[in-house]
Amino acid sequence: METMGSFHNLFLVFPYIFFQNFFQFDGVHVVSGSLDTSIRVWDVETGQCRHTLMGHQSLTSGMELKNNILISGNADSTVKVWDIVSGQCLQTLSGSNKHRSAVTCLQFNNKFVVTSSDDGTVKLWDVRTGEFIRNLVALESGGSGGVVWRIRASDTKLVCAVGSRNGTEETKLLVLDFD
Amino acid sequence: METMGSFHNLFLVFPYIFFQNFFQFDGVHVVSGSLDTSIRVWDVETGQCRHTLMGHQSLTSGMELKNNILISGNADSTVKVWDIVSGQCLQTLSGSNKHRSAVTCLQFNNKFVVTSSDDGTVKLWDVRTGEFIRNLVALESGGSGGVVWRIRASDTKLVCAVGSRNGTEETKLLVLDFD
């Protein structure tokens, strides 16, 4: 974007049926979830599809990409950690404490993954081992309509957009403090 | 997120009717578009609403916040640049070259703003003066259904998710090169 005044011409076109019109771009790779439940990793220099990441059972509903690690949340209620260079799935965040319905949003750093869901919870996981650590939020209305739509964390705080599909939970922003 | 294992209790609740469940969070402020067309700036330490930003005519459809500058795209087809400390609107990206329908996404740095729209274009603007510079993308199907849904730029490339609401434009990813 530094030299955006002097751009060249149209460079690459990837015909692609993707979901929710969103994708991740780190300057080198474009990653996007497809309607066939796969996730494609594209090289923007060559236009090649480097990897087709298989394993999720439904639609990709949230993604974050940094330092060649992709974490994908899915409507199948699981979250997967991928190495996009090798194309390997490193971890699947599931097990007995997994989300009970679609993942809505996620964020990660080099220690933790935070995930939110249609089930009204926000969960904390170990990014390296994939182990569940604890629920950060568990709405009383979880399971009867309460949803955590979106989360954003800083080093010391977590902000959650909360609501419901059926009026059981008032729309609000929650802030949790980690100081 | 460094100390997320030892979080304290629930801190603040902002009852808030917001749009599209999305918000911006820079660690200090939460900014979110409301159904009344205003944008609210909250202080996450005190829970106070610092500013209610008025001026848009419709719903906020895209936002980015950094270094106390907020840029908001709106379904009214305009884009506004705000100082969230003073609450002042610094620029409105409109005029004869403005988008012809809803803004769908935007990104900015210290020189440029890039905006995409339901009108099938991606536009480049000067962030300081608010002046239109050029169209980066103008779909032939713009005005007859072609849409640029989402854009992400690096220093040298722009990736656009393109499609249509009526089948006039195939769903694809476009990459523009600024080298």
PDB file of C-alpha atoms in Angstrom, chain A residues 1-18 21-23 25 27 30 42 44-45 107-112 114 124 134-136 149-157 159-162 170-179, chain B residues 1-18 21-23 25 27 30 42 44-45 107-112 114 124 134-136 149-157 159-162 170-179:
ATOM      1  CA  MET A   1       0.000   0.000   0.000  1.00  0.00           C
ATOM      2  CA  GLU A   2       3.071   2.241   0.134  1.00  0.00           C
ATOM      3  CA  THR A   3       3.183   2.657  -3.625  1.00  0.00           C
ATOM      4  CA  MET A   4      -0.479   2.340  -4.329  1.00  0.00           C
ATOM      5  CA  GLY A   5      -0.558   5.406  -6.561  1.00  0.00           C
ATOM      6  CA  SER A   6       1.513   3.609  -9.202  1.00  0.00           C
ATOM      7  CA  PHE A   7      -0.125   0.213  -9.389  1.00  0.00           C
ATOM      8  CA  HIS A   8       0.292  -2.124 -12.311  1.00  0.00           C
ATOM      9  CA  ASN A   9      -2.467  -3.945 -14.064  1.00  0.00           C
ATOM     10  CA  LEU A  10      -4.709  -6.778 -13.045  1.00  0.00           C
ATOM     11  CA  PHE A  11      -2.492  -9.591 -12.001  1.00  0.00           C
ATOM     12  CA  LEU A  12      -4.268 -12.797 -11.093  1.00  0.00           C
ATOM     13  CA  VAL A  13      -7.783 -14.149 -11.046  1.00  0.00           C
ATOM     14  CA  PHE A  14      -8.706 -17.164  -8.948  1.00  0.00           C
ATOM     15  CA  PRO A  15     -12.149 -18.482  -9.926  1.00  0.00           C
ATOM     16  CA  TYR A  16     -13.327 -19.629  -6.581  1.00  0.00           C
ATOM     17  CA  ILE A  17     -16.548 -20.398  -4.811  1.00  0.00           C
ATOM     18  CA  PHE A  18     -15.878 -19.181  -1.326  1.00  0.00           C
ATOM     19  CA  ASN A  21     -16.760 -13.551   1.079  1.00  0.00           C
ATOM     20  CA  PHE A  22     -13.980 -13.405   3.596  1.00  0.00           C
ATOM     21  CA  PHE A  23     -10.395 -14.515   3.347  1.00  0.00           C
ATOM     22  CA  PHE A  25      -4.092 -12.393   3.347  1.00  0.00           C
ATOM     23  CA  GLY A  27       1.098 -10.559   1.834  1.00  0.00           C
ATOM     24  CA  VAL A  30      -4.424 -15.975   0.432  1.00  0.00           C
ATOM     25  CA  TRP A  42      -3.020 -19.782  -2.648  1.00  0.00           C
ATOM     26  CA  VAL A  44      -0.348 -14.736  -4.696  1.00  0.00           C
ATOM     27  CA  GLU A  45       2.897 -14.505  -6.693  1.00  0.00           C
ATOM     28  CA  GLN A 107      -8.192 -14.989  17.858  1.00  0.00           C
ATOM     29  CA  PHE A 108      -4.781 -16.384  18.768  1.00  0.00           C
ATOM     30  CA  ASN A 109      -1.278 -15.472  19.875  1.00  0.00           C
ATOM     31  CA  ASN A 110       1.796 -17.644  20.493  1.00  0.00           C
ATOM     32  CA  LYS A 111       0.274 -19.112  23.681  1.00  0.00           C
ATOM     33  CA  PHE A 112      -3.509 -19.121  23.479  1.00  0.00           C
ATOM     34  CA  VAL A 114      -9.743 -17.816  22.192  1.00  0.00           C
ATOM     35  CA  LEU A 124      -9.540 -20.589  26.041  1.00  0.00           C
ATOM     36  CA  ARG A 134     -11.271 -22.973  30.598  1.00  0.00           C
ATOM     37  CA  ASN A 135     -14.462 -21.184  29.669  1.00  0.00           C
ATOM     38  CA  LEU A 136     -13.950 -17.411  29.774  1.00  0.00           C
ATOM     39  CA  TRP A 149     -21.011 -13.300  17.895  1.00  0.00           C
ATOM     40  CA  ARG A 150     -17.580 -11.796  17.881  1.00  0.00           C
ATOM     41  CA  ILE A 151     -14.550 -11.436  20.151  1.00  0.00           C
ATOM     42  CA  ARG A 152     -11.430  -9.250  20.106  1.00  0.00           C
ATOM     43  CA  ALA A 153      -8.673  -9.500  22.706  1.00  0.00           C
ATOM     44  CA  SER A 154      -5.805  -7.230  23.692  1.00  0.00           C
ATOM     45  CA  ASP A 155      -3.010  -8.270  26.068  1.00  0.00           C
ATOM     46  CA  THR A 156      -5.184  -7.442  29.072  1.00  0.00           C
ATOM     47  CA  LYS A 157      -8.812  -7.405  27.933  1.00  0.00           C
ATOM     48  CA  VAL A 159     -14.362  -7.711  24.321  1.00  0.00           C
ATOM     49  CA  CYS A 160     -17.329  -9.865  23.298  1.00  0.00           C
ATOM     50  CA  ALA A 161     -20.365  -8.941  21.216  1.00  0.00           C
ATOM     51  CA  VAL A 162     -23.207 -10.929  22.763  1.00  0.00           C
ATOM     52  CA  GLU A 170     -30.061  -8.735  25.209  1.00  0.00           C
ATOM     53  CA  THR A 171     -27.558  -7.445  22.673  1.00  0.00           C
ATOM     54  CA  LYS A 172     -24.506  -6.121  24.488  1.00  0.00           C
ATOM     55  CA  LEU A 173     -20.775  -5.780  24.646  1.00  0.00           C
ATOM     56  CA  LEU A 174     -19.000  -7.615  27.474  1.00  0.00           C
ATOM     57  CA  VAL A 175     -15.493  -6.664  28.565  1.00  0.00           C
ATOM     58  CA  LEU A 176     -13.342  -9.082  30.609  1.00  0.00           C
ATOM     59  CA  ASP A 177     -10.217  -7.830  32.347  1.00  0.00           C
ATOM     60  CA  PHE A 178      -7.079  -9.994  32.609  1.00  0.00           C
ATOM     61  CA  ASP A 179      -4.968  -7.516  34.612  1.00  0.00           C
TER      62      ASP A 179
ATOM     63  CA  MET B   1      -3.846 -12.082  26.011  1.00  0.00           C
ATOM     64  CA  GLU B   2      -0.426 -12.604  27.619  1.00  0.00           C
ATOM     65  CA  THR B   3      -1.938 -13.394  30.996  1.00  0.00           C
ATOM     66  CA  MET B   4      -5.173 -14.894  29.840  1.00  0.00           C
ATOM     67  CA  GLY B   5      -4.877 -17.904  32.118  1.00  0.00           C
ATOM     68  CA  SER B   6      -5.379 -15.718  35.190  1.00  0.00           C
ATOM     69  CA  PHE B   7      -8.262 -13.514  34.193  1.00  0.00           C
ATOM     70  CA  HIS B   8     -10.386 -11.606  36.646  1.00  0.00           C
ATOM     71  CA  ASN B   9     -14.130 -11.495  36.657  1.00  0.00           C
ATOM     72  CA  LEU B  10     -16.640  -9.910  34.342  1.00  0.00           C
ATOM     73  CA  PHE B  11     -15.790  -6.275  34.140  1.00  0.00           C
ATOM     74  CA  LEU B  12     -18.165  -4.153  32.107  1.00  0.00           C
ATOM     75  CA  VAL B  13     -21.393  -4.585  30.232  1.00  0.00           C
ATOM     76  CA  PHE B  14     -22.493  -2.090  27.601  1.00  0.00           C
ATOM     77  CA  PRO B  15     -26.144  -2.639  26.673  1.00  0.00           C
ATOM     78  CA  TYR B  16     -25.981  -1.756  23.046  1.00  0.00           C
ATOM     79  CA  ILE B  17     -27.931  -2.338  19.867  1.00  0.00           C
ATOM     80  CA  PHE B  18     -25.224  -2.660  17.292  1.00  0.00           C
ATOM     81  CA  ASN B  21     -22.167  -7.708  15.460  1.00  0.00           C
ATOM     82  CA  PHE B  22     -18.801  -6.267  14.606  1.00  0.00           C
ATOM     83  CA  PHE B  23     -16.734  -3.671  16.405  1.00  0.00           C
ATOM     84  CA  PHE B  25     -11.024  -2.649  19.648  1.00  0.00           C
ATOM     85  CA  GLY B  27      -6.990  -2.093  23.653  1.00  0.00           C
ATOM     86  CA  VAL B  30     -14.288  -0.028  21.591  1.00  0.00           C
ATOM     87  CA  TRP B  42     -16.422   3.595  24.466  1.00  0.00           C
ATOM     88  CA  VAL B  44     -13.065   0.114  28.152  1.00  0.00           C
ATOM     89  CA  GLU B  45     -11.454   1.173  31.450  1.00  0.00           C
ATOM     90  CA  GLN B 107      -8.422  -0.458   4.711  1.00  0.00           C
ATOM     91  CA  PHE B 108      -6.064   2.444   5.359  1.00  0.00           C
ATOM     92  CA  ASN B 109      -2.472   3.360   6.162  1.00  0.00           C
ATOM     93  CA  ASN B 110      -0.858   6.765   6.818  1.00  0.00           C
ATOM     94  CA  LYS B 111      -1.186   7.766   3.137  1.00  0.00           C
ATOM     95  CA  PHE B 112      -4.121   6.031   1.515  1.00  0.00           C
ATOM     96  CA  VAL B 114      -8.838   1.854  -0.157  1.00  0.00           C
ATOM     97  CA  LEU B 124      -8.127   4.848  -3.754  1.00  0.00           C
ATOM     98  CA  ARG B 134      -8.372   6.715  -8.845  1.00  0.00           C
ATOM     99  CA  ASN B 135     -10.397   3.569  -9.323  1.00  0.00           C
ATOM    100  CA  LEU B 136      -8.239   0.497  -8.695  1.00  0.00           C
ATOM    101  CA  TRP B 149     -17.296  -7.813  -1.173  1.00  0.00           C
ATOM    102  CA  ARG B 150     -14.030  -7.564   0.655  1.00  0.00           C
ATOM    103  CA  ILE B 151     -10.512  -6.226   0.152  1.00  0.00           C
ATOM    104  CA  ARG B 152      -7.173  -6.732   1.940  1.00  0.00           C
ATOM    105  CA  ALA B 153      -3.990  -4.912   0.937  1.00  0.00           C
ATOM    106  CA  SER B 154      -0.320  -5.494   1.714  1.00  0.00           C
ATOM    107  CA  ASP B 155       2.408  -2.991   0.828  1.00  0.00           C
ATOM    108  CA  THR B 156       2.566  -4.337  -2.716  1.00  0.00           C
ATOM    109  CA  LYS B 157      -0.677  -6.178  -3.428  1.00  0.00           C
ATOM    110  CA  VAL B 159      -6.696  -8.903  -2.936  1.00  0.00           C
ATOM    111  CA  CYS B 160     -10.400  -8.495  -3.721  1.00  0.00           C
ATOM    112  CA  ALA B 161     -13.251 -10.950  -3.216  1.00  0.00           C
ATOM    113  CA  VAL B 162     -15.567 -10.312  -6.175  1.00  0.00           C
ATOM    114  CA  GLU B 170     -18.573 -15.078 -11.278  1.00  0.00           C
ATOM    115  CA  THR B 171     -17.296 -15.379  -7.702  1.00  0.00           C
ATOM    116  CA  LYS B 172     -13.533 -14.941  -7.685  1.00  0.00           C
ATOM    117  CA  LEU B 173     -10.491 -13.489  -6.008  1.00  0.00           C
ATOM    118  CA  LEU B 174      -8.651 -10.726  -7.863  1.00  0.00           C
ATOM    119  CA  VAL B 175      -5.061  -9.812  -7.052  1.00  0.00           C
ATOM    120  CA  LEU B 176      -3.585  -6.440  -8.100  1.00  0.00           C
ATOM    121  CA  ASP B 177       0.152  -5.895  -8.012  1.00  0.00           C
ATOM    122  CA  PHE B 178       1.647  -2.526  -7.026  1.00  0.00           C
ATOM    123  CA  ASP B 179       5.326  -3.481  -7.480  1.00  0.00           C
TER     124      ASP B 179
END
